């Protein structure tokens, strides 16, 4: 059963905008939001006056002084005056949380056209502030000092994985190298440099250990950036739209317990449930998907996502790398955009960005990133260590 069969309506992504990710010293949170919102509205072919609701995904947690940014999008166009606008926060999944709130507004019948934005300005904050802000998303370390931040939490995951399944070897370096190579072709990416496997696998002055066994190349960077998209119900291409629309075939959301003691560090149980819910709603299986954008905040997260989505059995994720399945010419290309690892991870923008780059693939407008005629994609975004989990299945119309 598809989303349309379940709810009686289509939900379409009809236009999008995307900033470059990185250290954007000339931009403010406001300028990023306004720019990508304007691009999304223009590319969708709708009039700003048709937008019924706005959802903004942003984590913030003190990264910028302004803690009330929901109305910034109204400055995109005078026609947006008085449109309901809401900030949505769910840690690193804030962008996908905003996306699903927009979807649910359409399915509830309270909106027909929704503007969804994800944005974050991180690089103006000190490294210490960034670290403490991000740790505000962890039950055990919130409010405490930490030298390794979330890298330390995922280093624990990597250690637990090796304890259970054996040494990982060079597979994390291969994942990092894959995503850096993919990022070269993404004009929005923060790190557009092919570092090669040898560099990513080797500890050096330029690639030091950050926490546990995780090297700098295993960790996504601190980033500024924004992305936006327009959701509507009509499958007809609007006059003036830049591309054909993309259909949302299914979506899933599942939360796990916040205390680490109540979660298996290698299982990502709620992440698995979010995949199952999205695929079931879409009425598809893994073999029906052409590519995936997954939340590789750290390379160990991408490795486990191979197992969680069902590409391999638990403990066998390295096969997907060693046998070439997840490369751009493999059976399930993963993170063709470069992922968070190379594209960057402006926290609130990430989930929206993942949907945008996937929609570009499905409309044949991904430029140098483009895969040969993909028809269906899965997008996975999470907050915390597998705590807040969102999955979407998108398909070409």
XYZ file of C-alpha atoms in Angstrom:
397
model
C 0.000 0.000 0.000
C 1.443 3.362 -1.038
C 1.127 6.656 0.810
C -1.524 7.795 -1.661
C -3.506 4.586 -1.213
C -3.310 4.943 2.565
C -4.164 8.639 2.834
C -5.966 9.364 -0.438
C -3.620 12.084 -1.635
C -0.224 12.499 -3.241
C 2.548 14.480 -1.566
C 4.983 15.967 -4.079
C 8.296 17.758 -3.810
C 7.936 20.412 -6.501
C 10.870 22.782 -6.101
C 13.983 23.192 -4.005
C 16.897 25.406 -3.109
C 20.278 24.621 -1.598
C 23.177 26.773 -0.403
C 26.793 25.757 -0.419
C 27.808 24.106 2.862
C 30.924 25.158 4.754
C 32.278 28.138 6.656
C 30.065 30.843 5.164
C 31.464 33.981 6.776
C 29.463 36.354 4.568
C 26.131 34.714 5.446
C 23.864 34.960 8.446
C 21.167 32.513 9.490
C 18.675 34.991 8.054
C 20.368 35.343 4.672
C 20.685 31.562 4.302
C 17.014 30.976 5.078
C 15.778 33.715 2.766
C 18.008 32.663 -0.132
C 17.077 28.968 -0.195
C 13.401 29.712 0.428
C 13.337 32.067 -2.552
C 15.044 29.451 -4.736
C 12.593 26.742 -3.700
C 9.542 28.906 -4.359
C 10.849 30.061 -7.739
C 11.843 26.558 -8.837
C 8.502 25.097 -7.791
C 6.609 27.445 -10.078
C 4.103 28.330 -7.347
C 3.298 31.824 -6.203
C 4.423 32.671 -2.682
C 0.801 33.565 -1.912
C -0.121 29.875 -2.386
C 2.005 28.748 0.553
C -0.228 27.749 3.449
C 2.379 26.882 6.055
C 6.129 27.041 6.756
C 8.257 24.622 8.800
C 11.859 25.456 9.695
C 14.206 22.735 10.925
C 16.932 24.156 13.176
C 18.793 22.707 16.152
C 20.629 25.849 17.392
C 21.017 25.016 21.144
C 22.899 28.282 21.600
C 24.969 28.126 18.396
C 23.546 31.554 17.482
C 21.971 34.068 19.874
C 18.622 34.186 18.049
C 16.509 31.372 19.447
C 13.273 32.329 17.679
C 13.879 32.178 13.905
C 10.583 30.790 12.592
C 9.401 34.065 11.019
C 12.658 34.769 9.183
C 11.295 32.941 6.139
C 8.489 35.505 5.838
C 11.107 38.009 4.702
C 11.520 36.008 1.491
C 8.430 37.543 -0.100
C 5.802 40.083 1.043
C 3.108 37.534 0.109
C 4.266 35.350 3.019
C 3.059 37.864 5.605
C 0.912 36.127 8.248
C 1.615 32.609 6.944
C 1.881 30.204 9.921
C 5.553 29.381 10.548
C 6.934 26.927 13.076
C 10.465 25.994 14.117
C 10.950 22.233 14.488
C 13.791 20.714 16.547
C 14.819 17.078 16.940
C 18.615 17.235 17.223
C 20.457 16.293 14.004
C 17.151 15.116 12.530
C 15.551 18.560 12.788
C 15.433 18.961 8.987
C 13.600 15.695 8.416
C 11.351 16.421 11.391
C 10.336 19.680 9.684
C 9.815 17.780 6.421
C 7.497 15.251 8.055
C 5.547 17.994 9.849
C 4.941 19.563 6.462
C 3.861 16.214 5.043
C 1.450 15.655 7.909
C -0.083 19.108 7.482
C -0.872 18.198 3.883
C -2.220 14.767 4.809
C -4.376 16.329 7.530
C -5.920 18.643 4.951
C -4.923 21.825 6.782
C -2.460 22.826 4.038
C -2.097 22.202 0.323
C 1.266 23.882 -0.225
C 4.031 23.887 2.402
C 7.486 25.457 2.461
C 10.055 23.376 4.384
C 13.441 24.863 5.290
C 16.445 23.483 7.145
C 19.189 25.847 8.273
C 22.070 26.106 10.704
C 24.861 28.619 11.349
C 27.562 26.844 13.344
C 30.989 28.206 12.454
C 30.593 31.564 14.216
C 30.572 29.682 17.531
C 33.763 28.562 19.247
C 34.704 24.873 19.079
C 33.931 24.635 22.792
C 30.441 26.074 22.299
C 29.766 23.813 19.322
C 30.810 20.786 21.349
C 28.693 21.673 24.365
C 25.686 22.593 22.204
C 25.754 19.274 20.362
C 26.158 17.371 23.620
C 22.887 18.938 24.699
C 21.353 16.161 22.576
C 22.848 13.432 24.776
C 21.129 12.320 27.979
C 24.307 11.358 29.820
C 26.648 14.197 28.781
C 24.322 17.197 28.453
C 25.760 20.091 30.420
C 29.099 18.376 31.008
C 32.519 19.124 29.577
C 33.848 16.772 26.943
C 36.986 16.884 24.827
C 35.594 14.566 22.147
C 31.869 15.403 21.988
C 29.727 13.222 19.754
C 32.871 11.713 18.230
C 33.418 10.123 21.622
C 29.896 8.699 21.624
C 30.312 7.150 18.184
C 33.768 5.899 19.159
C 31.950 3.907 21.843
C 29.676 2.541 19.108
C 32.707 1.560 17.016
C 34.321 -0.126 19.994
C 31.160 -2.042 20.866
C 30.804 -3.103 17.232
C 34.330 -4.512 17.157
C 33.798 -6.250 20.491
C 30.728 -7.982 19.088
C 31.691 -8.663 15.483
C 35.483 -8.482 15.338
C 37.966 -5.932 14.040
C 36.645 -3.503 11.421
C 40.019 -3.094 9.745
C 40.225 -0.549 6.940
C 36.518 -0.436 6.074
C 35.863 2.912 7.786
C 38.706 4.481 5.831
C 37.162 3.113 2.640
C 33.781 4.639 3.508
C 35.419 8.012 4.179
C 37.353 7.851 0.905
C 34.198 6.902 -1.028
C 32.265 9.840 0.329
C 35.111 12.294 -0.196
C 35.373 11.121 -3.795
C 31.621 11.564 -4.259
C 31.770 15.023 -2.717
C 34.088 16.227 -5.480
C 31.118 16.157 -7.867
C 28.760 18.033 -5.523
C 28.886 21.822 -5.985
C 27.238 22.297 -2.561
C 29.796 20.185 -0.665
C 32.062 21.615 1.999
C 34.963 19.207 1.372
C 35.437 18.774 -2.381
C 38.689 16.850 -2.362
C 39.415 13.236 -3.239
C 41.612 12.222 -0.305
C 42.128 8.612 -1.382
C 41.923 5.452 0.678
C 45.512 5.491 1.912
C 45.087 8.900 3.529
C 41.706 8.064 5.064
C 42.956 4.760 6.454
C 46.151 6.171 7.984
C 46.619 8.088 11.209
C 48.867 11.095 10.548
C 49.452 14.695 11.566
C 46.809 15.715 9.028
C 44.474 12.863 9.939
C 44.806 12.438 13.703
C 42.746 10.306 16.036
C 39.756 12.285 17.331
C 38.261 9.701 19.701
C 38.780 5.975 20.172
C 39.701 4.607 16.745
C 37.930 7.381 14.829
C 40.194 9.634 12.781
C 39.421 13.116 11.544
C 38.344 11.634 8.199
C 35.781 9.501 10.050
C 33.991 12.611 11.350
C 31.669 15.057 9.592
C 32.721 18.728 9.764
C 31.157 21.702 11.512
C 29.188 23.580 8.849
C 26.950 26.466 7.898
C 24.239 25.992 5.305
C 20.587 25.755 4.360
C 18.224 23.904 2.047
C 14.523 24.259 1.273
C 11.757 22.561 -0.666
C 8.099 23.045 -1.507
C 5.527 20.318 -0.865
C 2.232 20.240 -2.767
C -0.518 17.781 -3.664
C -0.749 18.231 -7.422
C 1.137 15.828 -9.678
C 0.884 18.265 -12.588
C 4.043 20.264 -13.245
C 3.367 23.906 -12.463
C 3.921 26.432 -15.192
C 7.371 27.840 -14.615
C 8.569 24.914 -12.490
C 12.241 24.092 -13.017
C 11.745 20.304 -12.973
C 9.147 17.596 -12.794
C 7.951 16.880 -9.243
C 9.108 13.991 -7.075
C 6.618 11.821 -5.184
C 6.884 10.899 -1.516
C 6.009 7.187 -1.600
C 6.353 6.483 2.113
C 7.827 7.766 5.347
C 8.719 6.443 8.773
C 9.613 7.920 12.148
C 10.669 6.111 15.311
C 12.294 7.282 18.543
C 14.426 5.232 20.887
C 15.074 5.755 24.600
C 17.355 8.682 25.383
C 19.557 7.107 28.108
C 22.382 5.151 26.472
C 21.933 2.351 29.008
C 18.533 1.572 27.450
C 19.908 1.189 23.905
C 22.114 -1.468 22.319
C 25.013 0.598 20.901
C 25.315 -1.497 17.734
C 21.687 -2.313 17.002
C 20.121 1.099 16.222
C 16.769 -0.576 16.823
C 14.553 2.476 16.285
C 16.449 3.356 13.106
C 15.574 -0.093 11.790
C 11.908 0.477 12.680
C 11.877 3.799 10.807
C 13.192 2.031 7.691
C 10.600 -0.714 8.022
C 7.751 1.780 8.406
C 8.802 3.847 5.396
C 9.331 0.854 3.091
C 6.063 -0.736 4.209
C 4.106 2.444 3.551
C 5.736 2.760 0.120
C 5.007 -0.881 -0.640
C 8.577 -1.540 -1.738
C 11.580 -3.571 -0.683
C 15.281 -2.851 -0.703
C 15.683 -4.271 -4.210
C 13.245 -1.622 -5.488
C 15.574 1.214 -4.459
C 18.189 2.745 -6.751
C 20.262 4.684 -4.196
C 20.347 5.851 -0.582
C 21.285 9.023 1.267
C 22.075 8.058 4.865
C 23.187 9.885 8.003
C 26.959 9.324 8.060
C 27.769 11.797 10.827
C 30.623 9.337 11.486
C 31.759 6.538 9.202
C 30.762 3.890 11.752
C 27.187 5.187 11.442
C 27.165 4.557 7.682
C 28.577 1.062 8.179
C 25.785 0.202 10.604
C 23.163 1.757 8.298
C 24.029 -0.876 5.679
C 22.948 -3.484 8.204
C 19.969 -1.573 9.585
C 18.421 -1.034 6.142
C 18.878 -4.738 5.408
C 21.621 -4.512 2.805
C 23.641 -7.013 4.859
C 23.157 -9.077 7.997
C 24.302 -7.586 11.331
C 28.078 -7.625 11.592
C 28.544 -7.997 7.833
C 28.297 -4.374 6.724
C 31.894 -4.400 5.517
C 30.811 -6.702 2.662
C 28.844 -3.838 1.140
C 32.093 -1.877 0.868
C 34.520 -4.670 0.052
C 32.247 -6.057 -2.688
C 31.511 -2.613 -4.127
C 27.759 -2.518 -3.499
C 27.665 1.042 -2.130
C 29.813 2.761 -4.750
C 28.197 4.806 -7.502
C 28.321 1.827 -9.919
C 27.235 -0.711 -7.286
C 23.889 -2.333 -6.547
C 22.989 0.305 -3.903
C 24.971 3.539 -4.231
C 25.120 5.271 -0.840
C 25.769 8.983 -0.306
C 26.446 9.975 -3.889
C 26.272 13.563 -2.612
C 29.309 12.940 -0.405
C 27.066 12.496 2.607
C 27.506 14.444 5.812
C 31.164 13.394 5.721
C 32.029 15.482 2.651
C 28.924 17.570 1.934
C 28.978 18.891 5.495
C 26.581 18.740 8.433
C 24.860 22.031 9.289
C 22.652 20.210 11.762
C 19.172 21.598 11.021
C 19.790 21.690 7.274
C 20.958 18.101 6.845
C 17.619 16.308 6.553
C 16.213 18.816 4.061
C 19.461 18.702 2.087
C 19.243 14.913 1.837
C 15.763 15.205 0.341
C 16.862 17.921 -2.074
C 19.898 16.089 -3.473
C 17.795 12.929 -3.821
C 15.078 14.859 -5.678
C 17.756 16.227 -7.990
C 18.849 12.678 -8.792
C 15.276 11.574 -9.473
C 14.637 14.492 -11.842
C 17.927 14.097 -13.719
C 19.208 17.494 -12.549
C 22.094 16.383 -10.312
C 24.828 17.464 -12.732
C 28.145 15.694 -12.175
C 26.556 13.710 -9.319
C 23.912 12.216 -11.601
C 23.297 8.465 -11.591
C 21.909 6.754 -14.725
C 18.106 7.251 -14.625
C 17.312 6.380 -10.979
C 13.609 5.913 -10.186
C 13.434 5.465 -6.408
C 15.524 6.523 -3.392
C 15.598 6.169 0.371
C 16.628 9.020 2.690
C 17.638 8.363 6.320
C 18.312 11.063 8.931
C 18.784 10.654 12.679
C 19.236 12.700 15.821
C 21.518 11.565 18.627
C 22.956 8.064 18.570
C 20.006 6.496 16.780
C 17.455 8.230 19.041
C 15.260 10.267 16.655
C 14.981 8.474 13.313
C 13.343 9.526 10.044
C 13.209 7.713 6.699
C 11.587 8.771 3.411
C 11.078 6.850 0.175
C 11.050 9.155 -2.829
C 10.230 8.232 -6.418
C 10.240 9.869 -9.808
C 6.818 10.799 -11.196
